[in-house]
mmCIF file of C-alpha atoms in Angstrom:
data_model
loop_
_atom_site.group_PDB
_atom_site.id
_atom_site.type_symbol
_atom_site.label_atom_id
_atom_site.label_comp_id
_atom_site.label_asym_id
_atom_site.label_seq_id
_atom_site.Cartn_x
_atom_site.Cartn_y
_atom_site.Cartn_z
ATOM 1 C CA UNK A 1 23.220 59.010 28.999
ATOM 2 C CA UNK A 2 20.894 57.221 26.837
ATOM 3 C CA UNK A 3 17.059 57.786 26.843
ATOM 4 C CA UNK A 4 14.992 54.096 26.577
ATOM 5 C CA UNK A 5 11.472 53.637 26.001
ATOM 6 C CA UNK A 6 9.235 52.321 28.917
ATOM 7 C CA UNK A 7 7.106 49.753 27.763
ATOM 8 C CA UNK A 8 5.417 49.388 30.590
ATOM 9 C CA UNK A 9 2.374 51.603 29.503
ATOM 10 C CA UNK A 10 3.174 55.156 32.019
ATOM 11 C CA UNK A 11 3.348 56.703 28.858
ATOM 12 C CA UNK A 12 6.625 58.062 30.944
ATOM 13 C CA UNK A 13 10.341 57.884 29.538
ATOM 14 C CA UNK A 14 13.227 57.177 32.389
ATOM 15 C CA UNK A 15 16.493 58.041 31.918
ATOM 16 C CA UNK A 16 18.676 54.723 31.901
ATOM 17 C CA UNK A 17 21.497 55.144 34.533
ATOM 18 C CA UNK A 18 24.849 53.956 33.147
ATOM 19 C CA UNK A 19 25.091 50.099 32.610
ATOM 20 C CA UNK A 20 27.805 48.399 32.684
ATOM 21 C CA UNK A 21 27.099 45.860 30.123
ATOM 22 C CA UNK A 22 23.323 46.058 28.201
ATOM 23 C CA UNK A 23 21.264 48.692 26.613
ATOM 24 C CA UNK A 24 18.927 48.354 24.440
ATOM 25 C CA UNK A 25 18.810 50.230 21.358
ATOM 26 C CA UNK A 26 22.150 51.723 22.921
ATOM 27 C CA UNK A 27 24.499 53.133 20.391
ATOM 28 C CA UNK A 28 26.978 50.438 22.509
ATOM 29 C CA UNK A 29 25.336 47.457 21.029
ATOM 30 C CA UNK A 30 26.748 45.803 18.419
ATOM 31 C CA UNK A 31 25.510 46.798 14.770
ATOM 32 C CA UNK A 32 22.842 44.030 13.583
ATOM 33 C CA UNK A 33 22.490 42.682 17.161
ATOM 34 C CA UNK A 34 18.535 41.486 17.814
ATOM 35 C CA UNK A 35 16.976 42.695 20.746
ATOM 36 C CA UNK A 36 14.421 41.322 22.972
ATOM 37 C CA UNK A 37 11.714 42.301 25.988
ATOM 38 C CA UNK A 38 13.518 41.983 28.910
ATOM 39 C CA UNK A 39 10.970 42.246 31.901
ATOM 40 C CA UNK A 40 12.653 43.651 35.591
ATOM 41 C CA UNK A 41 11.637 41.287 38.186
ATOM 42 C CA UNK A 42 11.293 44.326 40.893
ATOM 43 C CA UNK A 43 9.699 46.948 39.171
ATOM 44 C CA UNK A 44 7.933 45.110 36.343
ATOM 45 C CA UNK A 45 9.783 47.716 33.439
ATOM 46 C CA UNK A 46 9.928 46.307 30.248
ATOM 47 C CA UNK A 47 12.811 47.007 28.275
ATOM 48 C CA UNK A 48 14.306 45.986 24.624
ATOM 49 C CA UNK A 49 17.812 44.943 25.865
ATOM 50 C CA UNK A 50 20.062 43.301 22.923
ATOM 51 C CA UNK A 51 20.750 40.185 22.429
ATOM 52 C CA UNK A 52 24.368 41.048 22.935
ATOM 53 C CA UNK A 53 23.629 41.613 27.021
ATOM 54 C CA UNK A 54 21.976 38.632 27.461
ATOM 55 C CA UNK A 55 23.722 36.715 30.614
ATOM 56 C CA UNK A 56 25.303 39.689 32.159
ATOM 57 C CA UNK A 57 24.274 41.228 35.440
ATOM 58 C CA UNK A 58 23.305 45.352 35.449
ATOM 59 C CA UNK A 59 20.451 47.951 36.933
ATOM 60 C CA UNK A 60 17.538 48.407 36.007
ATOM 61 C CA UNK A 61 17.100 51.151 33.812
ATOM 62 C CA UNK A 62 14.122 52.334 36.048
ATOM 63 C CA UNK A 63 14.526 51.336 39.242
ATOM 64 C CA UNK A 64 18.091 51.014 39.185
ATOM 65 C CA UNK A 65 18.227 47.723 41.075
ATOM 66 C CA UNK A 66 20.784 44.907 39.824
ATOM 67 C CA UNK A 67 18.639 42.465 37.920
ATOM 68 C CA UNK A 68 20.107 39.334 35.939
ATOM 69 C CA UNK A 69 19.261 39.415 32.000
ATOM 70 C CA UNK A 70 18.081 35.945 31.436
ATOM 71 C CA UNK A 71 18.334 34.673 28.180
ATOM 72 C CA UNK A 72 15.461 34.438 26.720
ATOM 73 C CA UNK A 73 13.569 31.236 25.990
ATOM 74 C CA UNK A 74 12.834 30.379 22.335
ATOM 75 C CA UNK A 75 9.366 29.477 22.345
ATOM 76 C CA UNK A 76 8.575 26.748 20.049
ATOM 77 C CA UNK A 77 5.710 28.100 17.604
ATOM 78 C CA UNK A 78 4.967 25.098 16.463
ATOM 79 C CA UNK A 79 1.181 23.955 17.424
ATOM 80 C CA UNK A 80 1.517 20.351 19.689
ATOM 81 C CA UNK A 81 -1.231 19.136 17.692
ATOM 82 C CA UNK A 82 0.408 19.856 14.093
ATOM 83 C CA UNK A 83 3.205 18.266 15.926
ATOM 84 C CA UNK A 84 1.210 14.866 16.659
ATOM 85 C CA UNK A 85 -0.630 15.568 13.133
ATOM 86 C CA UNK A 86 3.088 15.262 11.642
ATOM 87 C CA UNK A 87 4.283 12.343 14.086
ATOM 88 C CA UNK A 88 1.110 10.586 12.969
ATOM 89 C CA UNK A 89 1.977 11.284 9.450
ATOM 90 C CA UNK A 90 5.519 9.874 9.384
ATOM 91 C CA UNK A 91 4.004 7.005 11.111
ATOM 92 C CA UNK A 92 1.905 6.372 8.611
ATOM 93 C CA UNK A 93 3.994 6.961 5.759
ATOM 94 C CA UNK A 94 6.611 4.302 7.280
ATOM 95 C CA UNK A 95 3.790 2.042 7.468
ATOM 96 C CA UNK A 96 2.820 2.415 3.944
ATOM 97 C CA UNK A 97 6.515 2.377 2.726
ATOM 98 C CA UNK A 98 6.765 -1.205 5.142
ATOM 99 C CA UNK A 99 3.674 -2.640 3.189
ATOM 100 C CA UNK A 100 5.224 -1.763 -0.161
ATOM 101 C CA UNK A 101 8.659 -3.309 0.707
ATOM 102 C CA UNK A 102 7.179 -6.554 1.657
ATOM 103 C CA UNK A 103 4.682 -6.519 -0.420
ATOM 104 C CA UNK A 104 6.730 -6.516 -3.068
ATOM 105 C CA UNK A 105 9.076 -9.240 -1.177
ATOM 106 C CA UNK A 106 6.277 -10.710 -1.110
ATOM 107 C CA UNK A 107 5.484 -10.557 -4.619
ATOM 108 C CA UNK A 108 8.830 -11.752 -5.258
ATOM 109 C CA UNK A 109 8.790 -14.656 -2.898
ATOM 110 C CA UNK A 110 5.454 -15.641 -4.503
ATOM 111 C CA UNK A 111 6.674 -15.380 -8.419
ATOM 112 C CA UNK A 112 10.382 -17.141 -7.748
ATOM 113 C CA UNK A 113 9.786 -19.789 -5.148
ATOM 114 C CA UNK A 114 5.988 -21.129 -5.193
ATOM 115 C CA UNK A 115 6.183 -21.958 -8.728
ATOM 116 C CA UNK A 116 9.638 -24.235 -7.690
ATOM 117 C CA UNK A 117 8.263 -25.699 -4.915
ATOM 118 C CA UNK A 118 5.506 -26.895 -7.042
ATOM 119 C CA UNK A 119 7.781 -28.085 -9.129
ATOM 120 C CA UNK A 120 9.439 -30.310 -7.276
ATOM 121 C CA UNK A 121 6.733 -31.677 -5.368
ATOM 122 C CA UNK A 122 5.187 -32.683 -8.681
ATOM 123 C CA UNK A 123 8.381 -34.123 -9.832
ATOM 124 C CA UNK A 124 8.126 -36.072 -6.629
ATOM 125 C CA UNK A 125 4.533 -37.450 -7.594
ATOM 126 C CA UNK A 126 6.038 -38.056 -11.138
ATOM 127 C CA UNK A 127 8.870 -40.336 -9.747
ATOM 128 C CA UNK A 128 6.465 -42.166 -7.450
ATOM 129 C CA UNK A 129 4.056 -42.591 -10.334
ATOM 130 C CA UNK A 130 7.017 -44.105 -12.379
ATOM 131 C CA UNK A 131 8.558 -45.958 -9.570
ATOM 132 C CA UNK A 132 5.385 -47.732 -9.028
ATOM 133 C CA UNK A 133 5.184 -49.061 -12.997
ATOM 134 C CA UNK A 134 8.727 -50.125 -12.414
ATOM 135 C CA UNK A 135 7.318 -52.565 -9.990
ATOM 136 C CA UNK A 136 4.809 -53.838 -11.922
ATOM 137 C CA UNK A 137 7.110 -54.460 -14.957
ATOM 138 C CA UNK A 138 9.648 -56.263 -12.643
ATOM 139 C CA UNK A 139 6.645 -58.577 -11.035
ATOM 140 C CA UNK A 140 5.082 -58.934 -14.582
ATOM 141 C CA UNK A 141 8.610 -60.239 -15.743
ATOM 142 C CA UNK A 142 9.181 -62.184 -12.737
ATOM 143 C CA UNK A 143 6.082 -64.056 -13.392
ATOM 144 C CA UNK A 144 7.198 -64.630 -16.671
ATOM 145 C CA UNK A 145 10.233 -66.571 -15.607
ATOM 146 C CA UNK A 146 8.057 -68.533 -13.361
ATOM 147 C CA UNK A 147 5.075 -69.444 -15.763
ATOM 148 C CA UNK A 148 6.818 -68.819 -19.471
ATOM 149 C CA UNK A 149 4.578 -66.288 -20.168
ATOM 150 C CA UNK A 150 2.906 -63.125 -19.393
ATOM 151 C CA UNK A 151 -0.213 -63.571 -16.703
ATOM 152 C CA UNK A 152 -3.527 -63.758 -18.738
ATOM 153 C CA UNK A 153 -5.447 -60.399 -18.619
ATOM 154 C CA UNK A 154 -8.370 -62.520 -17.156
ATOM 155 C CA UNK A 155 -9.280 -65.851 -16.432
ATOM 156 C CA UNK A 156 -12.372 -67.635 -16.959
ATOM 157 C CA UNK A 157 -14.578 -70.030 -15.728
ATOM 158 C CA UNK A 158 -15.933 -73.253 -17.527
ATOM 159 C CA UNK A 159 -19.053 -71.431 -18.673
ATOM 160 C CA UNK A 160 -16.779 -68.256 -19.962
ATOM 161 C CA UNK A 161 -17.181 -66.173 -16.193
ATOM 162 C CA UNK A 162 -14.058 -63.470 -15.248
ATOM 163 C CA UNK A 163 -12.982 -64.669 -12.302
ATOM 164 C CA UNK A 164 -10.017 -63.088 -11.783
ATOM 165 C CA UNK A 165 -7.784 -60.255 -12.655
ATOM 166 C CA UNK A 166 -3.836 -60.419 -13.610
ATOM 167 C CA UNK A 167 -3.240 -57.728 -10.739
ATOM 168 C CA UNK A 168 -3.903 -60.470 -8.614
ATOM 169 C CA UNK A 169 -2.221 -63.240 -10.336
ATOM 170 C CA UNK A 170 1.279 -60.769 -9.989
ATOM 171 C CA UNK A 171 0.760 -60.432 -6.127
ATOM 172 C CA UNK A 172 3.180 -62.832 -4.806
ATOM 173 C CA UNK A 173 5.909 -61.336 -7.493
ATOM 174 C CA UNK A 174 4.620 -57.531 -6.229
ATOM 175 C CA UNK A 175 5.569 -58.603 -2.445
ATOM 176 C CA UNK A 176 2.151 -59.265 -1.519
ATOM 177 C CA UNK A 177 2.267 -62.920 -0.956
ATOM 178 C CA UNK A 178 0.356 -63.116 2.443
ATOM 179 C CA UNK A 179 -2.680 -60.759 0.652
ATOM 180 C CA UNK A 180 -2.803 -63.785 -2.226
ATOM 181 C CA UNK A 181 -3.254 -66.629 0.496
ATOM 182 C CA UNK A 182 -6.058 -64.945 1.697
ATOM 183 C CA UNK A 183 -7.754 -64.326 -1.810
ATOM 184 C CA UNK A 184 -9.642 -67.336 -2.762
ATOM 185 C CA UNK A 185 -8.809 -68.307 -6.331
ATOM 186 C CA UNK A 186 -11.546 -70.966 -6.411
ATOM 187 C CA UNK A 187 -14.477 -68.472 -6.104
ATOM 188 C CA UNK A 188 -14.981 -65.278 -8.668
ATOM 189 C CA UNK A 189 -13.397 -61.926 -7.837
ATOM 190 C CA UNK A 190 -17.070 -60.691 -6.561
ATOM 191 C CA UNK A 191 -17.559 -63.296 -4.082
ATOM 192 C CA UNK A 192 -18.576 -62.336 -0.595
ATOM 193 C CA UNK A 193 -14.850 -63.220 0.810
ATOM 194 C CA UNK A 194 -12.724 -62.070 -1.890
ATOM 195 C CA UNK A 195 -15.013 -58.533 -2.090
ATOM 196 C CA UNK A 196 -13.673 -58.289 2.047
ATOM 197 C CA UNK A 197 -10.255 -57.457 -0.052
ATOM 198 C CA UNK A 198 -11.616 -55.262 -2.473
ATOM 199 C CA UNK A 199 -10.470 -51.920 0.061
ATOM 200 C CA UNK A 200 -6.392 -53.691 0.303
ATOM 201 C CA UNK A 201 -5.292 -52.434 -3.445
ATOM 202 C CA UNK A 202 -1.509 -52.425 -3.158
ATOM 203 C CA UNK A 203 -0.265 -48.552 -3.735
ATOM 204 C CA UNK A 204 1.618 -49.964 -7.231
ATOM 205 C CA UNK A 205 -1.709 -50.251 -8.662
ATOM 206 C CA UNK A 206 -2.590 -46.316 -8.066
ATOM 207 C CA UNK A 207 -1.372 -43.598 -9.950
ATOM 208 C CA UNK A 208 0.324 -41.075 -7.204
ATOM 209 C CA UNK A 209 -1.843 -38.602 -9.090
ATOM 210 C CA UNK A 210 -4.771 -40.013 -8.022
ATOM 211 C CA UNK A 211 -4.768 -39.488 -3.966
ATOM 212 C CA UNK A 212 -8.419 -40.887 -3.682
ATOM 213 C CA UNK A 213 -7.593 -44.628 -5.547
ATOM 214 C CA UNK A 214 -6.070 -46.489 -2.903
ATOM 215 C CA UNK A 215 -8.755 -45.471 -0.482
ATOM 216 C CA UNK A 216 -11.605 -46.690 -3.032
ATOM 217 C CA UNK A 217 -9.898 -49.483 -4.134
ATOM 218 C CA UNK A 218 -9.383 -48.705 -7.444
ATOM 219 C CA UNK A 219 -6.817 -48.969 -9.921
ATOM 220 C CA UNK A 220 -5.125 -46.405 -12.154
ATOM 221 C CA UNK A 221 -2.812 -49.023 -14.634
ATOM 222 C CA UNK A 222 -4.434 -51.147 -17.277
ATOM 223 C CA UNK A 223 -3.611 -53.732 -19.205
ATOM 224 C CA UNK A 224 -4.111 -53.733 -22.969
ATOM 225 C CA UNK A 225 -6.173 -56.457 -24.399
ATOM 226 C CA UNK A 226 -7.729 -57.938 -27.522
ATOM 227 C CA UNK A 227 -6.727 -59.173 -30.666
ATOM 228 C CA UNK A 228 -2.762 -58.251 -31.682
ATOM 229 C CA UNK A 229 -2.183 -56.713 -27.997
ATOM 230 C CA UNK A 230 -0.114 -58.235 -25.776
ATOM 231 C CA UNK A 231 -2.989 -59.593 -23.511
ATOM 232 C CA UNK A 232 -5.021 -61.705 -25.568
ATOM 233 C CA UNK A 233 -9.136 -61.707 -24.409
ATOM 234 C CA UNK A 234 -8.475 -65.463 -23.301
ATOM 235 C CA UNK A 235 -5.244 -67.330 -22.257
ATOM 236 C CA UNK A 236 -1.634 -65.279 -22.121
ATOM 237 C CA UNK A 237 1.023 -64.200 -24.379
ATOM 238 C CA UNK A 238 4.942 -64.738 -24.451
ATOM 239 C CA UNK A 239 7.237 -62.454 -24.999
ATOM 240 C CA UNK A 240 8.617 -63.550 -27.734
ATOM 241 C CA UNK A 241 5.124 -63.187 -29.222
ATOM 242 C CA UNK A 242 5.625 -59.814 -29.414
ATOM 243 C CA UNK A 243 7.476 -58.815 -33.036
ATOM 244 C CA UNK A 244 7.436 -55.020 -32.604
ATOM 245 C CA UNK A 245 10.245 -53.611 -30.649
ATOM 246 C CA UNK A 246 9.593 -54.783 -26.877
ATOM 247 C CA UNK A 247 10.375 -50.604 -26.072
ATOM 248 C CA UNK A 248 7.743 -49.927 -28.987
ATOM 249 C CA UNK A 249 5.183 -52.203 -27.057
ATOM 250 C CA UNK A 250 2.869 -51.030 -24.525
ATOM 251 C CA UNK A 251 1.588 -53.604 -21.782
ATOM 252 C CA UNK A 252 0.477 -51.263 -18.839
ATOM 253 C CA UNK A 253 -1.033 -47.712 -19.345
ATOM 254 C CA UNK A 254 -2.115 -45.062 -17.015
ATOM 255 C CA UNK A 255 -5.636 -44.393 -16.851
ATOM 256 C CA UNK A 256 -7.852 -42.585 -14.761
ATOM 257 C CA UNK A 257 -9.895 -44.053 -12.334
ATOM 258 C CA UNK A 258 -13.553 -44.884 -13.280
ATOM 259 C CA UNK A 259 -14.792 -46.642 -10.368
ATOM 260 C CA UNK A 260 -13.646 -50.126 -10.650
ATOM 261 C CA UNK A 261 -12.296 -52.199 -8.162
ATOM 262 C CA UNK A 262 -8.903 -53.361 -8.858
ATOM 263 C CA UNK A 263 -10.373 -57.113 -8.488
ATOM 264 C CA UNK A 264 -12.497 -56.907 -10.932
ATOM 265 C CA UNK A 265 -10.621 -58.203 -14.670
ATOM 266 C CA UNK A 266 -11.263 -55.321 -16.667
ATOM 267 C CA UNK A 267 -8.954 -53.419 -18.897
ATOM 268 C CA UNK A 268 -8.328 -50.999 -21.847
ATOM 269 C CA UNK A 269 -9.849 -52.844 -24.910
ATOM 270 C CA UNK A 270 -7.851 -52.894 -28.221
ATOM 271 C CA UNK A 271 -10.872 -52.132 -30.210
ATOM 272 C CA UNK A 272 -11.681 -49.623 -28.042
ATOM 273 C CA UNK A 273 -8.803 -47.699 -27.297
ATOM 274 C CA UNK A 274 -9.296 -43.981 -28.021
ATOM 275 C CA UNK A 275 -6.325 -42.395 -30.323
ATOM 276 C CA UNK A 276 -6.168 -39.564 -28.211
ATOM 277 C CA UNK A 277 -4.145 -39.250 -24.520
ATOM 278 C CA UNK A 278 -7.042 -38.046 -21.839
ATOM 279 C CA UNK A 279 -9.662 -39.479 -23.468
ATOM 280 C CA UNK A 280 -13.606 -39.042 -22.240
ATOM 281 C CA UNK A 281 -13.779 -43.004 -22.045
ATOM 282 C CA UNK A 282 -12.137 -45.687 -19.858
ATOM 283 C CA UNK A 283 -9.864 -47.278 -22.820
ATOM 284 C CA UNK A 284 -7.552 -44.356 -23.342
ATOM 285 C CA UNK A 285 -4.118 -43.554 -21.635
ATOM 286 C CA UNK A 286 -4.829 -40.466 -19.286
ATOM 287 C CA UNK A 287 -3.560 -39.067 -16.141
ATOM 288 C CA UNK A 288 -4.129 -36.458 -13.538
ATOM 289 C CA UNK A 289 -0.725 -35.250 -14.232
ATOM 290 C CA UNK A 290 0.455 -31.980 -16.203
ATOM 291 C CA UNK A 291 3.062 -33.701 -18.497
ATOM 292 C CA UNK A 292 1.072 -36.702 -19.530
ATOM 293 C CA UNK A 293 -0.078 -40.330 -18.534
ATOM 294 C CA UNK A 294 2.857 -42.450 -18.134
ATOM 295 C CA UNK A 295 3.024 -45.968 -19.961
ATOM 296 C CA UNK A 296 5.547 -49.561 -19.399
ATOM 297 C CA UNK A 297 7.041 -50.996 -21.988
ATOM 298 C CA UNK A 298 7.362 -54.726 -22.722
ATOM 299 C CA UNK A 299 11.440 -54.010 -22.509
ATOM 300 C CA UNK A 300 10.487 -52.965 -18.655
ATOM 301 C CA UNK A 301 10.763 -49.117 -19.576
ATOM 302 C CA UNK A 302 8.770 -46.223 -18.463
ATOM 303 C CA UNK A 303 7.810 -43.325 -20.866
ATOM 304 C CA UNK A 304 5.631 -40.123 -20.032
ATOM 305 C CA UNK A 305 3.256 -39.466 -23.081
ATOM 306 C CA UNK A 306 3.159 -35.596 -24.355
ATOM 307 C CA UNK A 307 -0.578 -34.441 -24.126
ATOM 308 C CA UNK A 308 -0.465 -33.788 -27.762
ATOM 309 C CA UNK A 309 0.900 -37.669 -28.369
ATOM 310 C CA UNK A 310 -0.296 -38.184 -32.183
ATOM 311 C CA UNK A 311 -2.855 -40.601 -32.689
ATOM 312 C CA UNK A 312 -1.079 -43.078 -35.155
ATOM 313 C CA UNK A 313 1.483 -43.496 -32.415
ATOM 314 C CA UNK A 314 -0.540 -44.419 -29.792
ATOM 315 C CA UNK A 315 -2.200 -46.848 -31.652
ATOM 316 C CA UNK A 316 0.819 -48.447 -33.011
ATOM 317 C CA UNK A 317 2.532 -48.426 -29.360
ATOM 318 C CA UNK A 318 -0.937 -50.527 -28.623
ATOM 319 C CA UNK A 319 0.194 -53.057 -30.631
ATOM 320 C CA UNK A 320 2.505 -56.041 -30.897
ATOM 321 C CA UNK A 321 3.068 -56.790 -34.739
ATOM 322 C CA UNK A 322 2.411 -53.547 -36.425
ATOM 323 C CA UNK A 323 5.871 -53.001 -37.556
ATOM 324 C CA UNK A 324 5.805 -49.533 -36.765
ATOM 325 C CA UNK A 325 8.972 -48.230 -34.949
ATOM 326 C CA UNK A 326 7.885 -44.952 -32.339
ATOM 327 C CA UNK A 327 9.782 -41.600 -32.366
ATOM 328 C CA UNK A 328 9.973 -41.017 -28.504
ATOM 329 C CA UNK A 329 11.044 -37.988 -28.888
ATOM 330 C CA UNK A 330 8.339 -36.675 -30.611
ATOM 331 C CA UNK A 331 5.306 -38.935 -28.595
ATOM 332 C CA UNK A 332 7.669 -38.651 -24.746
ATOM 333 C CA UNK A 333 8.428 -35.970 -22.741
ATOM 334 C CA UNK A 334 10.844 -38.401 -21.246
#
C-alpha cells in the first residue's frame, strides 16, 4: 500500500487501493519520471500521477472508480500577442531584407546598364549627326560636277543684296527638288513667298543634337567664308583652288543654333572664327554633343573635334592654302 497526498484541499490523506498501472510518487515509477496533476472526473481528487501512467486505465485512488489518465495537454506559454509581436517582426524584417536586395539590384541595374543605354542612344545621335554631313558633302560635290565649282556661299543682287543661301542652291542635289521649284530665285530669301518656306528646313541641315532646329527652321552646319576659305564673300571656289590637303580643309562646320533661318545666307566668317571649339559667338565650331562638334572635309570626310581641339589647328583646318598638315589624332576623337 502506498499513502498519496490529496490535493484536493480536505486536509485528509486516502489510502491508494492497488493500481494496476500509475501511482504517483509510487516507489513503482520509473526513477527520473515527471509527474503531473491528474484530476478524477467523479470525485474531483487531484493526484500527481507520473508521466510513466499516462494512457493507461486504473481507480481512483479515492474513490476507487476506473478513470482514464489522459495525457496531459502541453499548454503553450507563449503569450498570442508576443506571438503576433514576433510574426509582425519577421514580417518586417523580410520586408527590410526585400528592400535591401533590390535595392541594391537596383543599384546595380542603375550603375551597369543606364550609363550603356545612354551610350548607345548617343552614339545613335552621333551617327545621325554624321550621316547627315555625309549628305551634304555628296550634294555639295554633286553640284560641283554639275556647275565646276563649289555653290557660292551667297549670292547677290546688282546693288550688292544676299539673296540667297548655298543650302538652297544644293537642294535639288540634297533630294529636295520639288521644295526648290517652289522657292523663287528671282526674289530675296526674305520675301513674303519664299519666308512661307522658311519652317521646311530639310533634317540634313540640323544637327541631331539640336531637337528644337528643324521645328524653328534653323540650321546647325555652316559654311566657312572670307578671304583664303573655301567660300569666298562673293562668287565660288573650285576645288582645285584649294592647295591644303582636301582632308585638312574644312567646308561645313557644326554650330549651334543662334536663331537664323536656314534661308537666310549667313555663315561662319573667316575673320571671325573663334580659335576655340564651343565658342560664346556664332563663328565657332560647337555642338550640343559630349565628344565635340563634328566638321566635313573638302575630301567628303567627317571628323568629330575633341573639346580641347588646339587653337592653331582649328584655324589652319579653316583654311585652304596655309600649308599646314592636321594631326587628327591629336584635334579628332574620330
Amino acid at each position: 500500500m502506498v499513502r498519496e497526498t490529496d490535493t484536493s484541499g480536505s486536509g485528509r490523506t486516502a489510502l491508494a487501493r492497488t493500481l494496476p498501472a500509475f501511482c504517483c510518487q509510487s516507489k513503482l515509477s520509473p526513477v527520473g519520471s515527471m509527474a503531473f496533476v491528474f484530476t478524477c472526473p467523479n470525485c474531483q481528487a487531484e493526484t500527481k500521477v507520473a508521466d510513466s501512467f499516462a494512457g493507461q486505465v486504473g481507480p481512483c485512488v479515492r474513490c476507487g472508480k476506473q478513470v482514464f489518465v489522459a495525457r496531459p495537454q502541453i499548454e503553450d506559454s507563449a503569450n498570442p500577442e508576443d506571438a503576433n509581436q514576433n510574426a509582425s517582426g519577421l514580417a518586417l524584417l523580410l520586408l527590410l531584407a526585400g528592400l535591401v536586395f533590390f535595392g541594391t539590384v537596383g543599384t546595380l541595374i542603375y550603375i551597369v546598364v543606364v550609363p550603356q543605354v545612354y551610350q548607345q542612344r548617343e552614339q545613335a545621335v552621333h551617327d545621325r549627326t554624321r550621316q547627315r554631313l555625309l549628305q551634304i558633302g555628296l550634294a555639295l560635290r554633286s553640284y560641283h560636277d554639275a556647275y565646276g565649282s563649289f555653290p557660292p556661299a551667297t549670292t547677290y543682287d546688282a546693288n550688292g543684296k544676299p539673296l540667297h543661301s548655298w543650302r538652297v542652291l544644293i537642294l535639288p542635289q540634297l533630294g529636295y527638288s520639288e521644295l526648290y521649284r517652289r522657292y523663287d530665285l528671282d526674289q530675296p530669301w526674305d520675301s513674303e513667298q519664299n519666308s512661307l518656306l522658311a519652317f521646311e528646313m530639310p533634317q540634313e541641315y540640323a544637327s541631331a543634337y539640336d531637337t528644337a532646329a528643324i521645328a524653328n527652321g534653323e540650321p546647325s552646319f555652316y559654311v566657312i567664308t572670307g578671304k583664303g576659305s573655301a567660300f569666298p564673300i562673293k562668287g565660288s571656289r573650285k576645288a582645285e583652288e584649294i592647295l591644303d590637303d582636301l582632308a585638312d580643309t574644312v567646308l561645313v562646320a557644326e554650330t549651334i543654333s543662334y536663331g537664323f533661318s536656314w534661308l537666310e545666307p549667313r555663315d561662319i566668317r573667316l575673320a571671325r572664327l573663334e580659335p576655340q571649339i564651343n565658342g560664346s559667338s556664332g563663328h565657332s565650331f560647337a555642338s550640343q554633343s559630349p565628344r565635340g562638334p563634328q566638321v566635313l572635309t573638302a575630301a567628303g570626310e567627317v571628323r568629330t573635334l575633341r573639346l580641347d581641339a588646339p587653337a592653331e589647328a582649328i584655324t589652319a583646318m579653316a583654311t585652304i592654302d596655309g600649308g599646314e598638315p592636321i594631326d587628327w589624332k591629336a584635334v579628332a576623337v574620330d
